[in-house]
Amino acid sequence: MYKLSNAPLLNAPQIDKRLESLAQELKACDFDIILSALTGSYIFTADLSRRIATPKLRIAFIKASSYGESDQPNANVHISGLEGLDIKGKRVLLIDDILDTGNTMYTLVKALADYSPASIKTCVLLNKESRRTVDYHADFVGFEIENKFVVGYGLDYANDYRTLPEIWTLEEV
């Protein structure tokens, strides 16, 4: 059984402020397409892409799952949505909600490289460096966090908590 922590780990104004500065960093890169790894990153992608707001920036969605209904990732990453993806010669920004073990992001980047993009850069809302089991690091990071299970702002536990406007720690009771 789990419950939310007593206070958000990151409140909405903190998230908003960081998105503003992160968007400025990303604008300078002149990406052709954003690939959003569903489902956890949908809110982050929407909020960030509106701040980048370049007229020709395309957005596409792929699905990568490694958690299922657990609070621990597994080694097998299931990817869907790559079929029909046209990124050949394009500057790609891959967005995900959290970089934890590194396995999901590493697997996604490796799979996308087969489509011959000009470049692939990665952006995550949250980075848990202490959990890394694969030597992979995001190019752009919203926040560094400790090894805690977090929910809200698109992140979930068994599909609950996604719609919270803040990021909360989920604690076992």
PDB file of C-alpha atoms in Angstrom:
ATOM      1  CA  MET A   1       0.000   0.000   0.000  1.00  0.00           C
ATOM      2  CA  TYR A   2       1.254   3.471  -0.872  1.00  0.00           C
ATOM      3  CA  LYS A   3       0.425   7.054   0.018  1.00  0.00           C
ATOM      4  CA  LEU A   4       1.610  10.451  -1.212  1.00  0.00           C
ATOM      5  CA  SER A   5       4.290  12.238   0.770  1.00  0.00           C
ATOM      6  CA  ASN A   6       3.246  15.144   2.996  1.00  0.00           C
ATOM      7  CA  ALA A   7       4.417  17.773   0.494  1.00  0.00           C
ATOM      8  CA  PRO A   8       5.295  17.751  -3.209  1.00  0.00           C
ATOM      9  CA  LEU A   9       8.889  17.028  -4.151  1.00  0.00           C
ATOM     10  CA  LEU A  10       8.524  19.626  -6.919  1.00  0.00           C
ATOM     11  CA  ASN A  11       5.624  22.082  -6.925  1.00  0.00           C
ATOM     12  CA  ALA A  12       3.958  23.537 -10.014  1.00  0.00           C
ATOM     13  CA  PRO A  13       5.801  26.917  -9.895  1.00  0.00           C
ATOM     14  CA  GLN A  14       9.177  25.123  -9.656  1.00  0.00           C
ATOM     15  CA  ILE A  15       8.299  22.944 -12.647  1.00  0.00           C
ATOM     16  CA  ASP A  16       7.050  25.938 -14.624  1.00  0.00           C
ATOM     17  CA  LYS A  17      10.203  27.968 -13.945  1.00  0.00           C
ATOM     18  CA  ARG A  18      12.487  25.115 -15.012  1.00  0.00           C
ATOM     19  CA  LEU A  19      10.466  24.497 -18.179  1.00  0.00           C
ATOM     20  CA  GLU A  20      10.997  28.117 -19.200  1.00  0.00           C
ATOM     21  CA  SER A  21      14.779  27.847 -18.944  1.00  0.00           C
ATOM     22  CA  LEU A  22      14.881  24.367 -20.476  1.00  0.00           C
ATOM     23  CA  ALA A  23      12.847  25.567 -23.466  1.00  0.00           C
ATOM     24  CA  GLN A  24      15.370  28.334 -24.077  1.00  0.00           C
ATOM     25  CA  GLU A  25      18.184  25.759 -24.167  1.00  0.00           C
ATOM     26  CA  LEU A  26      16.220  23.580 -26.580  1.00  0.00           C
ATOM     27  CA  LYS A  27      15.227  26.417 -28.922  1.00  0.00           C
ATOM     28  CA  ALA A  28      18.897  26.994 -29.679  1.00  0.00           C
ATOM     29  CA  CYS A  29      19.198  23.451 -31.067  1.00  0.00           C
ATOM     30  CA  ASP A  30      16.647  23.931 -33.877  1.00  0.00           C
ATOM     31  CA  PHE A  31      15.139  20.441 -33.763  1.00  0.00           C
ATOM     32  CA  ASP A  32      13.004  19.125 -36.630  1.00  0.00           C
ATOM     33  CA  ILE A  33      10.948  16.704 -34.574  1.00  0.00           C
ATOM     34  CA  ILE A  34      10.112  15.899 -30.980  1.00  0.00           C
ATOM     35  CA  LEU A  35       9.537  12.247 -30.201  1.00  0.00           C
ATOM     36  CA  SER A  36       7.675  11.836 -26.944  1.00  0.00           C
ATOM     37  CA  ALA A  37       7.923   8.530 -25.107  1.00  0.00           C
ATOM     38  CA  LEU A  38       4.437   7.832 -23.850  1.00  0.00           C
ATOM     39  CA  THR A  39       2.763   7.662 -21.511  1.00  0.00           C
ATOM     40  CA  GLY A  40       4.583   9.374 -18.669  1.00  0.00           C
ATOM     41  CA  SER A  41       6.035  12.242 -20.674  1.00  0.00           C
ATOM     42  CA  TYR A  42       2.847  13.515 -22.332  1.00  0.00           C
ATOM     43  CA  ILE A  43       2.329  16.481 -19.984  1.00  0.00           C
ATOM     44  CA  PHE A  44       6.031  17.380 -19.978  1.00  0.00           C
ATOM     45  CA  THR A  45       6.135  17.193 -23.788  1.00  0.00           C
ATOM     46  CA  ALA A  46       3.023  19.342 -24.215  1.00  0.00           C
ATOM     47  CA  ASP A  47       4.187  22.024 -21.785  1.00  0.00           C
ATOM     48  CA  LEU A  48       7.732  22.070 -23.154  1.00  0.00           C
ATOM     49  CA  SER A  49       6.770  22.071 -26.846  1.00  0.00           C
ATOM     50  CA  ARG A  50       4.443  25.058 -26.339  1.00  0.00           C
ATOM     51  CA  ARG A  51       7.356  26.961 -24.850  1.00  0.00           C
ATOM     52  CA  ILE A  52       9.675  26.006 -27.718  1.00  0.00           C
ATOM     53  CA  ALA A  53       6.957  27.048 -30.181  1.00  0.00           C
ATOM     54  CA  THR A  54       8.744  26.976 -33.511  1.00  0.00           C
ATOM     55  CA  PRO A  55       6.358  26.791 -36.493  1.00  0.00           C
ATOM     56  CA  LYS A  56       7.905  23.780 -38.247  1.00  0.00           C
ATOM     57  CA  LEU A  57       8.620  21.613 -35.207  1.00  0.00           C
ATOM     58  CA  ARG A  58       6.822  18.293 -35.602  1.00  0.00           C
ATOM     59  CA  ILE A  59       5.725  16.111 -32.700  1.00  0.00           C
ATOM     60  CA  ALA A  60       5.302  12.350 -32.775  1.00  0.00           C
ATOM     61  CA  PHE A  61       4.640   9.793 -30.084  1.00  0.00           C
ATOM     62  CA  ILE A  62       6.164   6.429 -29.419  1.00  0.00           C
ATOM     63  CA  LYS A  63       5.381   4.096 -26.581  1.00  0.00           C
ATOM     64  CA  ALA A  64       8.059   2.622 -24.380  1.00  0.00           C
ATOM     65  CA  SER A  65       7.189   0.611 -21.323  1.00  0.00           C
ATOM     66  CA  SER A  66       9.432  -0.972 -18.761  1.00  0.00           C
ATOM     67  CA  TYR A  67       7.528  -0.566 -15.466  1.00  0.00           C
ATOM     68  CA  GLY A  68       4.111  -2.069 -16.171  1.00  0.00           C
ATOM     69  CA  GLU A  69       2.178  -1.945 -12.913  1.00  0.00           C
ATOM     70  CA  SER A  70       5.243  -2.158 -10.703  1.00  0.00           C
ATOM     71  CA  ASP A  71       7.366   0.402  -8.900  1.00  0.00           C
ATOM     72  CA  GLN A  72      10.520  -1.204 -10.352  1.00  0.00           C
ATOM     73  CA  PRO A  73      11.600  -1.194 -14.008  1.00  0.00           C
ATOM     74  CA  ASN A  74      12.323  -4.475 -15.723  1.00  0.00           C
ATOM     75  CA  ALA A  75      15.072  -5.105 -18.256  1.00  0.00           C
ATOM     76  CA  ASN A  76      12.714  -5.693 -21.175  1.00  0.00           C
ATOM     77  CA  VAL A  77      11.617  -2.483 -22.863  1.00  0.00           C
ATOM     78  CA  HIS A  78       8.642  -2.792 -25.187  1.00  0.00           C
ATOM     79  CA  ILE A  79       8.623  -0.129 -27.937  1.00  0.00           C
ATOM     80  CA  SER A  80       5.752   0.613 -30.305  1.00  0.00           C
ATOM     81  CA  GLY A  81       5.036   3.426 -32.729  1.00  0.00           C
ATOM     82  CA  LEU A  82       8.284   3.267 -34.692  1.00  0.00           C
ATOM     83  CA  GLU A  83       6.616   1.842 -37.777  1.00  0.00           C
ATOM     84  CA  GLY A  84       6.148   4.538 -40.408  1.00  0.00           C
ATOM     85  CA  LEU A  85       8.331   6.996 -38.502  1.00  0.00           C
ATOM     86  CA  ASP A  86      10.119   9.368 -40.894  1.00  0.00           C
ATOM     87  CA  ILE A  87      13.171  10.777 -39.133  1.00  0.00           C
ATOM     88  CA  LYS A  88      15.832  10.117 -41.766  1.00  0.00           C
ATOM     89  CA  GLY A  89      18.182  13.106 -41.867  1.00  0.00           C
ATOM     90  CA  LYS A  90      16.201  14.930 -39.169  1.00  0.00           C
ATOM     91  CA  ARG A  91      17.375  16.499 -35.903  1.00  0.00           C
ATOM     92  CA  VAL A  92      15.438  14.543 -33.277  1.00  0.00           C
ATOM     93  CA  LEU A  93      14.689  15.471 -29.679  1.00  0.00           C
ATOM     94  CA  LEU A  94      13.599  12.402 -27.702  1.00  0.00           C
ATOM     95  CA  ILE A  95      11.651  13.319 -24.568  1.00  0.00           C
ATOM     96  CA  ASP A  96      10.946  11.015 -21.654  1.00  0.00           C
ATOM     97  CA  ASP A  97       9.644  11.603 -18.165  1.00  0.00           C
ATOM     98  CA  ILE A  98      12.427  10.035 -16.126  1.00  0.00           C
ATOM     99  CA  LEU A  99      15.894   8.617 -16.636  1.00  0.00           C
ATOM    100  CA  ASP A 100      16.204   5.923 -14.017  1.00  0.00           C
ATOM    101  CA  THR A 101      18.297   2.825 -14.786  1.00  0.00           C
ATOM    102  CA  GLY A 102      19.011   4.176 -18.280  1.00  0.00           C
ATOM    103  CA  ASN A 103      17.786   1.022 -19.955  1.00  0.00           C
ATOM    104  CA  THR A 104      14.675   2.532 -21.572  1.00  0.00           C
ATOM    105  CA  MET A 105      16.450   5.585 -22.979  1.00  0.00           C
ATOM    106  CA  TYR A 106      19.426   3.540 -24.191  1.00  0.00           C
ATOM    107  CA  THR A 107      17.074   1.087 -25.926  1.00  0.00           C
ATOM    108  CA  LEU A 108      15.037   3.895 -27.511  1.00  0.00           C
ATOM    109  CA  VAL A 109      18.082   5.765 -28.834  1.00  0.00           C
ATOM    110  CA  LYS A 110      19.530   2.555 -30.233  1.00  0.00           C
ATOM    111  CA  ALA A 111      16.241   1.736 -31.993  1.00  0.00           C
ATOM    112  CA  LEU A 112      15.900   5.288 -33.382  1.00  0.00           C
ATOM    113  CA  ALA A 113      19.451   5.250 -34.743  1.00  0.00           C
ATOM    114  CA  ASP A 114      18.345   2.525 -37.176  1.00  0.00           C
ATOM    115  CA  TYR A 115      16.151   5.165 -38.886  1.00  0.00           C
ATOM    116  CA  SER A 116      19.191   7.326 -39.818  1.00  0.00           C
ATOM    117  CA  PRO A 117      18.376  10.662 -38.174  1.00  0.00           C
ATOM    118  CA  ALA A 118      20.906  13.500 -38.529  1.00  0.00           C
ATOM    119  CA  SER A 119      21.104  13.618 -34.728  1.00  0.00           C
ATOM    120  CA  ILE A 120      19.334  12.396 -31.611  1.00  0.00           C
ATOM    121  CA  LYS A 121      19.367  14.433 -28.421  1.00  0.00           C
ATOM    122  CA  THR A 122      17.564  13.378 -25.284  1.00  0.00           C
ATOM    123  CA  CYS A 123      15.636  15.363 -22.711  1.00  0.00           C
ATOM    124  CA  VAL A 124      14.160  14.106 -19.449  1.00  0.00           C
ATOM    125  CA  LEU A 125      12.135  15.835 -16.810  1.00  0.00           C
ATOM    126  CA  LEU A 126      13.737  13.876 -13.969  1.00  0.00           C
ATOM    127  CA  ASN A 127      17.130  12.219 -13.635  1.00  0.00           C
ATOM    128  CA  LYS A 128      17.950   9.597 -10.982  1.00  0.00           C
ATOM    129  CA  GLU A 129      21.677   9.225 -11.504  1.00  0.00           C
ATOM    130  CA  SER A 130      22.044   6.952  -8.457  1.00  0.00           C
ATOM    131  CA  ARG A 131      19.882   4.264 -10.109  1.00  0.00           C
ATOM    132  CA  ARG A 132      21.836   4.066 -13.364  1.00  0.00           C
ATOM    133  CA  THR A 133      22.678   0.532 -14.468  1.00  0.00           C
ATOM    134  CA  VAL A 134      23.386   1.466 -18.095  1.00  0.00           C
ATOM    135  CA  ASP A 135      26.034   4.052 -18.920  1.00  0.00           C
ATOM    136  CA  TYR A 136      23.646   6.566 -20.463  1.00  0.00           C
ATOM    137  CA  HIS A 137      23.116  10.241 -19.695  1.00  0.00           C
ATOM    138  CA  ALA A 138      20.509  12.659 -21.065  1.00  0.00           C
ATOM    139  CA  ASP A 139      21.584  15.727 -23.006  1.00  0.00           C
ATOM    140  CA  PHE A 140      19.017  17.926 -21.243  1.00  0.00           C
ATOM    141  CA  VAL A 141      17.672  17.398 -17.712  1.00  0.00           C
ATOM    142  CA  GLY A 142      14.872  19.195 -15.916  1.00  0.00           C
ATOM    143  CA  PHE A 143      15.659  18.117 -12.354  1.00  0.00           C
ATOM    144  CA  GLU A 144      18.077  15.813 -10.559  1.00  0.00           C
ATOM    145  CA  ILE A 145      16.268  13.780  -7.904  1.00  0.00           C
ATOM    146  CA  GLU A 146      17.134  11.206  -5.271  1.00  0.00           C
ATOM    147  CA  ASN A 147      16.218   7.556  -5.553  1.00  0.00           C
ATOM    148  CA  LYS A 148      12.557   7.890  -4.613  1.00  0.00           C
ATOM    149  CA  PHE A 149       9.501   6.640  -6.471  1.00  0.00           C
ATOM    150  CA  VAL A 150       7.708   9.690  -7.853  1.00  0.00           C
ATOM    151  CA  VAL A 151       4.286  10.342  -9.346  1.00  0.00           C
ATOM    152  CA  GLY A 152       2.346  13.267 -10.756  1.00  0.00           C
ATOM    153  CA  TYR A 153       2.835  15.561 -13.743  1.00  0.00           C
ATOM    154  CA  GLY A 154       2.353  12.564 -16.038  1.00  0.00           C
ATOM    155  CA  LEU A 155       4.226   9.997 -13.967  1.00  0.00           C
ATOM    156  CA  ASP A 156       2.145   7.202 -12.503  1.00  0.00           C
ATOM    157  CA  TYR A 157       1.924   4.179 -10.307  1.00  0.00           C
ATOM    158  CA  ALA A 158      -0.344   1.553 -11.910  1.00  0.00           C
ATOM    159  CA  ASN A 159      -1.931   4.365 -13.985  1.00  0.00           C
ATOM    160  CA  ASP A 160      -2.862   6.444 -10.931  1.00  0.00           C
ATOM    161  CA  TYR A 161      -1.607   9.939  -9.965  1.00  0.00           C
ATOM    162  CA  ARG A 162      -0.761  11.099 -13.539  1.00  0.00           C
ATOM    163  CA  THR A 163      -2.960  14.196 -13.423  1.00  0.00           C
ATOM    164  CA  LEU A 164      -1.463  15.776 -10.308  1.00  0.00           C
ATOM    165  CA  PRO A 165       0.089  19.159 -11.268  1.00  0.00           C
ATOM    166  CA  GLU A 166       3.085  18.596  -8.976  1.00  0.00           C
ATOM    167  CA  ILE A 167       5.597  15.777  -8.549  1.00  0.00           C
ATOM    168  CA  TRP A 168       5.144  13.797  -5.368  1.00  0.00           C
ATOM    169  CA  THR A 169       7.032  11.012  -3.656  1.00  0.00           C
ATOM    170  CA  LEU A 170       5.057   7.820  -3.207  1.00  0.00           C
ATOM    171  CA  GLU A 171       5.723   6.245   0.185  1.00  0.00           C
ATOM    172  CA  GLU A 172       5.010   2.717   1.315  1.00  0.00           C
ATOM    173  CA  VAL A 173       2.695   2.408   4.342  1.00  0.00           C
TER     174      VAL A 173
END
